[in-house]
Tab-separated table of C-alpha atoms in Angstrom:
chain	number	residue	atom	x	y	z
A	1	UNK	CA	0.000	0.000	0.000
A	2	UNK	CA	1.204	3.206	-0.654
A	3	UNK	CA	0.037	6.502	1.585
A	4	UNK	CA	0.790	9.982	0.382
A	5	UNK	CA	0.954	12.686	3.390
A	6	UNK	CA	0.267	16.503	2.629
A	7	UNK	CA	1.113	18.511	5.537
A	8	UNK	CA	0.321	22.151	6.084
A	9	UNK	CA	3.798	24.289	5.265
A	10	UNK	CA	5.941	26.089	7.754
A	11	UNK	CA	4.022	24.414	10.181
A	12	UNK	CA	6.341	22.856	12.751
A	13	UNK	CA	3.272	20.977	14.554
A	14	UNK	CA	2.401	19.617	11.332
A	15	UNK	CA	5.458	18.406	10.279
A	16	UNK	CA	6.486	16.697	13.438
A	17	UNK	CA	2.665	14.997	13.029
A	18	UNK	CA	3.864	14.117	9.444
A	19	UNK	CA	7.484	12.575	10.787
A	20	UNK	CA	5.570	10.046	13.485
A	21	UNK	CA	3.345	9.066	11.034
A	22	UNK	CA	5.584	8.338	8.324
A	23	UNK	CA	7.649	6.438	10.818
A	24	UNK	CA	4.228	4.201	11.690
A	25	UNK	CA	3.645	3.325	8.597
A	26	UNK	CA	7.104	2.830	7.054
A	27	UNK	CA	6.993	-0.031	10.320
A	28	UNK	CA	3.898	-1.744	8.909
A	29	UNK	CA	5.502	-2.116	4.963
A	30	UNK	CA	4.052	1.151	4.164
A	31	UNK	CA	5.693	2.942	1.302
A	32	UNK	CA	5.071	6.402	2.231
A	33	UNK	CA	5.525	9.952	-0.032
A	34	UNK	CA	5.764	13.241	1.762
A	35	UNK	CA	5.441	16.642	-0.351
A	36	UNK	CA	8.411	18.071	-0.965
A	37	UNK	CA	8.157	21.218	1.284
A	38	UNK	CA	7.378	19.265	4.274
A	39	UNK	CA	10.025	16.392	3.288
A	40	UNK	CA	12.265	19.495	2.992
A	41	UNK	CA	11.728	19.617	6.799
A	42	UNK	CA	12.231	16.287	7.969
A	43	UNK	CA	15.417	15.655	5.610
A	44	UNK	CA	13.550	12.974	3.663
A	45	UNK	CA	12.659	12.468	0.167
A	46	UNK	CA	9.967	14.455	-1.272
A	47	UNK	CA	7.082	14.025	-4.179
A	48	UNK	CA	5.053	15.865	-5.919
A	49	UNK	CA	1.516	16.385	-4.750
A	50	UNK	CA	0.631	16.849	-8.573
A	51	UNK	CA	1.509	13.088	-8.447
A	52	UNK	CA	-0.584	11.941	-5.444
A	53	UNK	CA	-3.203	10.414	-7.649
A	54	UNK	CA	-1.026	7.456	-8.118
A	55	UNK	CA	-1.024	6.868	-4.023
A	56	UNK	CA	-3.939	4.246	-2.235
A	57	UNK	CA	-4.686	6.731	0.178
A	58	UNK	CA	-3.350	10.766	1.066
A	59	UNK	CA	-3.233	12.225	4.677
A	60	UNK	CA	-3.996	15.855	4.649
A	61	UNK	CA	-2.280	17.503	7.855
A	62	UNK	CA	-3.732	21.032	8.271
A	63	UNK	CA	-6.665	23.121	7.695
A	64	UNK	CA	-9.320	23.130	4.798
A	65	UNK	CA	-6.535	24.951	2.787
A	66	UNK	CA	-4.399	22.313	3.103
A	67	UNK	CA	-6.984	19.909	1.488
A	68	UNK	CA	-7.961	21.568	-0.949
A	69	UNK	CA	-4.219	21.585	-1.629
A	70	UNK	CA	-4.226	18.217	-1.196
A	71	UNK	CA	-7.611	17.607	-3.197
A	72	UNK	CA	-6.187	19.254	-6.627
A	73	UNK	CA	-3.730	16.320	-6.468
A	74	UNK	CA	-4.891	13.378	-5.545
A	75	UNK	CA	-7.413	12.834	-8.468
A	76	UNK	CA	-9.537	9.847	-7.578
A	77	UNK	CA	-7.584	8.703	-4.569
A	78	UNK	CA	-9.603	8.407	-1.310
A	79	UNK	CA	-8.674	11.764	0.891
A	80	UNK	CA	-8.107	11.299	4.913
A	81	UNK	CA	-8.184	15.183	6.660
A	82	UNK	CA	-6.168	15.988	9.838
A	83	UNK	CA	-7.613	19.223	11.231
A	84	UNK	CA	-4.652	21.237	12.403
A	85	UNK	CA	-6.722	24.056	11.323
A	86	UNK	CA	-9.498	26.466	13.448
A	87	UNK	CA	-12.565	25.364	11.593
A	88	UNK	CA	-12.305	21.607	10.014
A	89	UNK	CA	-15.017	21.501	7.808
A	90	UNK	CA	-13.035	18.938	5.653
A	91	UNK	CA	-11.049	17.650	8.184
A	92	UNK	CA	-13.010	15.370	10.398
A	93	UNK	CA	-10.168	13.843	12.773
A	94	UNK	CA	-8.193	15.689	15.532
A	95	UNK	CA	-4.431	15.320	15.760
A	96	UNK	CA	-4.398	13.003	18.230
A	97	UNK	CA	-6.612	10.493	17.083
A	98	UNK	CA	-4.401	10.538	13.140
A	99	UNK	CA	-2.321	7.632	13.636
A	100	UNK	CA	-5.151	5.162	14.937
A	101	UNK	CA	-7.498	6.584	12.061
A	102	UNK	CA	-4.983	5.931	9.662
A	103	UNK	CA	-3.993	2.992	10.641
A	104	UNK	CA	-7.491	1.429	10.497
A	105	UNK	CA	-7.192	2.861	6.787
A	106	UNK	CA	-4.765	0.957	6.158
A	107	UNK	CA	-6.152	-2.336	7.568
A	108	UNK	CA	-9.090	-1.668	5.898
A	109	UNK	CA	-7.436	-1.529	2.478
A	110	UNK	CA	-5.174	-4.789	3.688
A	111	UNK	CA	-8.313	-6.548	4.161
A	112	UNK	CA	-11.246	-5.945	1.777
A	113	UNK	CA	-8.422	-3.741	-1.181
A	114	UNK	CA	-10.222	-1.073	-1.481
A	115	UNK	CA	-11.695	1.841	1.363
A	116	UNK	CA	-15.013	3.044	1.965
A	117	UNK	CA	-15.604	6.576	0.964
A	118	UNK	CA	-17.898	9.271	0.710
A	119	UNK	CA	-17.802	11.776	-2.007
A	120	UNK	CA	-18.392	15.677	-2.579
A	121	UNK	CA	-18.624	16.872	-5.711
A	122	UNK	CA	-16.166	19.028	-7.956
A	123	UNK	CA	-17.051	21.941	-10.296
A	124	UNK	CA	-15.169	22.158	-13.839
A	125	UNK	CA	-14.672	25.622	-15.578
A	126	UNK	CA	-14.249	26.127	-19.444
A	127	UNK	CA	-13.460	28.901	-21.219
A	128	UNK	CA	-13.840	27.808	-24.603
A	129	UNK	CA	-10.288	27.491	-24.834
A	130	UNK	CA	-9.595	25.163	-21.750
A	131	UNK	CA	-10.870	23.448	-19.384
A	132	UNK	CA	-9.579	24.644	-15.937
A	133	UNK	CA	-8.427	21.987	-12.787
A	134	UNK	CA	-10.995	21.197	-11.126
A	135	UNK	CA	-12.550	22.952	-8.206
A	136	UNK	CA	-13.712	21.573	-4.484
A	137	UNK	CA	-15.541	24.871	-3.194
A	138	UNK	CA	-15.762	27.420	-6.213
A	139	UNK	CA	-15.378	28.978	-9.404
A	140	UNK	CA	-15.220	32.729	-9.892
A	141	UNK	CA	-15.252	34.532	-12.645
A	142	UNK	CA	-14.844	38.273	-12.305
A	143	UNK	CA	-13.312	41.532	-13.793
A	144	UNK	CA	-9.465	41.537	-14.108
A	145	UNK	CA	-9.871	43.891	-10.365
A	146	UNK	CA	-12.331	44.762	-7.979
A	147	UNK	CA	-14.117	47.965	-6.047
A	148	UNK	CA	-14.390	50.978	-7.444
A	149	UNK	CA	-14.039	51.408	-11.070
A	150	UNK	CA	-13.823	47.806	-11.296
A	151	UNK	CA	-15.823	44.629	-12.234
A	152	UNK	CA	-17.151	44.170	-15.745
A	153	UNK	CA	-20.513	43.872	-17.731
A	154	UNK	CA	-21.931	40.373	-16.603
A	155	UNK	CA	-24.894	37.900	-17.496
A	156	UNK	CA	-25.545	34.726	-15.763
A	157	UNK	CA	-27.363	31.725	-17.400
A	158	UNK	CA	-28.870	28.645	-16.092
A	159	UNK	CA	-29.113	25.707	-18.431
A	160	UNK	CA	-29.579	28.575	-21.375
A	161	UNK	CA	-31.967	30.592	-19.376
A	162	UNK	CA	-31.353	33.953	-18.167
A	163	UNK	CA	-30.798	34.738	-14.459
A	164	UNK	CA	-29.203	38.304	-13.932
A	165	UNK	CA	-27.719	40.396	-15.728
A	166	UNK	CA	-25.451	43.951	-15.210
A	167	UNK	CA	-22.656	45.709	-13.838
A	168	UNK	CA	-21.015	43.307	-11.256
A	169	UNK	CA	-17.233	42.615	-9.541
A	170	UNK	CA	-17.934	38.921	-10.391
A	171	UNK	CA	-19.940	35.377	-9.964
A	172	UNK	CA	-19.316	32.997	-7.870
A	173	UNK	CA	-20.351	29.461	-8.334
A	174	UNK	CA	-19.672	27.466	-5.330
A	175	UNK	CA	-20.560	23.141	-3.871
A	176	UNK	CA	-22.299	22.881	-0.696
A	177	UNK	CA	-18.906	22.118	0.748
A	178	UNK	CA	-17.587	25.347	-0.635
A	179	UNK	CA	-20.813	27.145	0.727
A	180	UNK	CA	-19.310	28.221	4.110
A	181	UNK	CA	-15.579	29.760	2.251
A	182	UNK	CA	-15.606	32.569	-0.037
A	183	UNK	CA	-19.141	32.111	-0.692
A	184	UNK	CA	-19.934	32.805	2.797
A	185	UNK	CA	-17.610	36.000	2.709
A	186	UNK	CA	-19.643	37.588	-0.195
A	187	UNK	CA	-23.140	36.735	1.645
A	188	UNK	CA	-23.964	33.506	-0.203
A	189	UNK	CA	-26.070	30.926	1.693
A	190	UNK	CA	-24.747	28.244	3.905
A	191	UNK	CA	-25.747	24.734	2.333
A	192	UNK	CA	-25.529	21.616	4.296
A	193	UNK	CA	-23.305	19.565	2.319
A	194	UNK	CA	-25.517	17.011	1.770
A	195	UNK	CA	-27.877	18.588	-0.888
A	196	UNK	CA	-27.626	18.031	-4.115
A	197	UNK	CA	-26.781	21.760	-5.524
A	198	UNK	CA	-24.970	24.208	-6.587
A	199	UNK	CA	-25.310	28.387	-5.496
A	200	UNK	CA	-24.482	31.157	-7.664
A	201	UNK	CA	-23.393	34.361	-6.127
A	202	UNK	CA	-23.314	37.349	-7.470
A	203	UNK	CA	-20.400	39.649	-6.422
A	204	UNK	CA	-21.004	43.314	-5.636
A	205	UNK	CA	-23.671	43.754	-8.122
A	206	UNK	CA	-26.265	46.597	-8.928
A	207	UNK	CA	-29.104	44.548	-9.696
A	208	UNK	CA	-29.530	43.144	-5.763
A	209	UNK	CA	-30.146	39.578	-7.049
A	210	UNK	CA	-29.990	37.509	-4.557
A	211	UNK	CA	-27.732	34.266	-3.840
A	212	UNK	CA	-29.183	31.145	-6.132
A	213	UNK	CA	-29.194	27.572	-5.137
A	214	UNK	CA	-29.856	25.099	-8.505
A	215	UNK	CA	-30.159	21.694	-9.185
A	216	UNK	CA	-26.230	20.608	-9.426
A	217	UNK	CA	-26.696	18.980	-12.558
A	218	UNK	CA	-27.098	22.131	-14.517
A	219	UNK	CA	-24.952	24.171	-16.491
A	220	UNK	CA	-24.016	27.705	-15.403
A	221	UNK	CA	-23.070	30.036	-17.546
A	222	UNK	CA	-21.156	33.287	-17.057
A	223	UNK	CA	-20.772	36.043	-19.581
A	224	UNK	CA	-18.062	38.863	-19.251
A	225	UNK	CA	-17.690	41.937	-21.527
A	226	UNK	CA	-17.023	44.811	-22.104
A	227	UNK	CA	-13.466	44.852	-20.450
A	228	UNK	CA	-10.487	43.870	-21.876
A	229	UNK	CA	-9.359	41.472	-19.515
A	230	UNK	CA	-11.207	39.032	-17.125
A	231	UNK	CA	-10.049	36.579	-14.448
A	232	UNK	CA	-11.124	32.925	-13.683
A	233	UNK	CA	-9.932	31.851	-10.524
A	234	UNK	CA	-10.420	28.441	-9.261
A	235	UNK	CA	-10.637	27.648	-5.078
A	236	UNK	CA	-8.710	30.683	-4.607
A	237	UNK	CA	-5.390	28.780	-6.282
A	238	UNK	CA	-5.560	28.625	-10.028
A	239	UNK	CA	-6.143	31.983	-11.781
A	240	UNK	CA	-6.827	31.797	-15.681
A	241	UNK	CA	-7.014	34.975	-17.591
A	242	UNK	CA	-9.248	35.458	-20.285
A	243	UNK	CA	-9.811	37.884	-23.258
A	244	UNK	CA	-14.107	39.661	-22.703
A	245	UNK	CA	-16.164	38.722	-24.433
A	246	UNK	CA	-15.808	35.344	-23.519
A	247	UNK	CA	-18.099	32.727	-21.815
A	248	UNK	CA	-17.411	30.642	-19.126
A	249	UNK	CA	-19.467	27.441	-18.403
A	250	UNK	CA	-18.947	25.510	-14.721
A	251	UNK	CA	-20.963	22.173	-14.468
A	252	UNK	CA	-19.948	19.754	-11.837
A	253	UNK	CA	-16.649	17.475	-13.027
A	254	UNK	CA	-17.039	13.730	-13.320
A	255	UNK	CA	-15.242	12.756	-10.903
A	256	UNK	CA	-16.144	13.899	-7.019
A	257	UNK	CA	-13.891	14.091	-4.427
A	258	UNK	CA	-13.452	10.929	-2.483
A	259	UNK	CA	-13.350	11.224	1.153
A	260	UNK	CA	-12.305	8.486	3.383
A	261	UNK	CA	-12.102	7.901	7.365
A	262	UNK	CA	-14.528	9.820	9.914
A	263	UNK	CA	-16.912	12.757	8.661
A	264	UNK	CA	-17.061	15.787	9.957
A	265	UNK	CA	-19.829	17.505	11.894
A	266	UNK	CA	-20.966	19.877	9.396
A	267	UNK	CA	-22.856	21.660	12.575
A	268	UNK	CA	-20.235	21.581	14.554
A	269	UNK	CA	-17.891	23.089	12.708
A	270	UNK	CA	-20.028	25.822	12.040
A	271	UNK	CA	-20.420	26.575	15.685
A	272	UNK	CA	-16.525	27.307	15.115
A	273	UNK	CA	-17.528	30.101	12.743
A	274	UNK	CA	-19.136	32.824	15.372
């Protein structure tokens, strides 16, 4: 079996958490990969996490940053969080419980080869040119800068059909799990992650619209013009410029985000939020 350990950087708490870990598993025939940063820190060999797809299982160590980290490169392969972090709503199991809960991972796998997992899904941007990496919380599109003097000439679309329309900073398409991050910031609605949906957010824009929560199989459709540059950025990480007018379409990805070990409690982690 092979386990694949993301740990939050310049993080000495982390790190050490990484060390005794690897250590536990390289003792049960484990082969082990660190990222490179945090290898960096221990004096060990690092990987990739661009190549963490290849791994039976990765450890994130950290907050929900470091998953999503984590998340953009592990592909398919089942995802065990650590919360290090102050909220957790992706990482369901405290440091001192991460060695047991791994472990029992890997027995699992041992035993039946393959782990029980629960999934969340992931949202997939095009631009007519590309398709972006795939998101965990949310897509925004938006003018190349924002306030005053900013933003851009937007429409939104839902399937084809015409939701809003005007002067806005941006639009922000975000998962239930991606409900309580930026989404949250800009006064979208907090969605328990277990319905089946997406919300579309409207950024700073004249009309008033307020937040919309749609059937996730749809297709969402943002239009930007009439400035010469605009700015696709995906879970706050990838940023993809693009040349107005230009349409960008997010529709959830085909493959979800595999979770595996405890889950969290959605409620309360949002107690953690006041």
């Amino acid at each position: 079996m092979k386990v694949a350990i993301v740990a939050q950087w310049d993080n000495d708490r982390t790190a050490r958490l990484a060390g005794d870990l690897r250590e536990r598993l390289r003792a049960e025939d484990v082969t082990v990969w660190i990222d490179a940063a945090t290898a960096a820190e221990l004096d060990v060999s690092g990987h990739a996490v661009s190549t963490f797809g290849q791994a039976d299982l990765v450890v994130s160590i950290g907050g929900d940053g470091t998953f999503l980290f984590a998340a953009h490169g592990a592909g398919r392969t089942p995802i065990l969080g650590v919360n290090l972090g102050e909220v957790g709503f992706l990482n369901a199991v405290n440091p001192e419980d991460a060695v047991d809960a791994v472990m029992k991972e890997v027995r699992r796998f041992r035993e039946e080869g393959e782990l029980p997992t629960r999934t969340v899904p992931r949202l997939r941007a095009e631009t007519g040119v590309r398709a972006l990496p795939p998101a965990v919380n949310e897509v925004v599109v938006q003018g190349a800068r924002r306030g005053h003097g900013g933003g851009a000439s937007i429409e939104v679309r839902i399937d084809g059909s015409r939701f809003t329309g005007g002067h806005a900073d941006g639009v922000l398409v975000a998962t239930p799990t991606g409900s309580t991050a930026y989404n949250l910031s800009e006064d979208g609605p907090l969605v328990h992650p277990g319905v089946s949906g997406l919300i579309v957010t409207e950024m700073a824009d004249v009309t008033g619209r307020p937040p919309l929560v749609v059937d996730r199989n749809v297709t969402v459709t943002v239009t930007v013009e009439d400035v010469e540059e605009a700015v696709v950025v995906v879970d706050g990480r990838v940023r993809e410029s693009v040349a107005p007018p230009v349409d960008v379409t997010v529709s959830v990805a085909d493959d979800p985000v595999r979770m595996a070990g405890p889950a969290s409690d959605f409620f309360e982690a949002l107690g953690k939020l006041d």
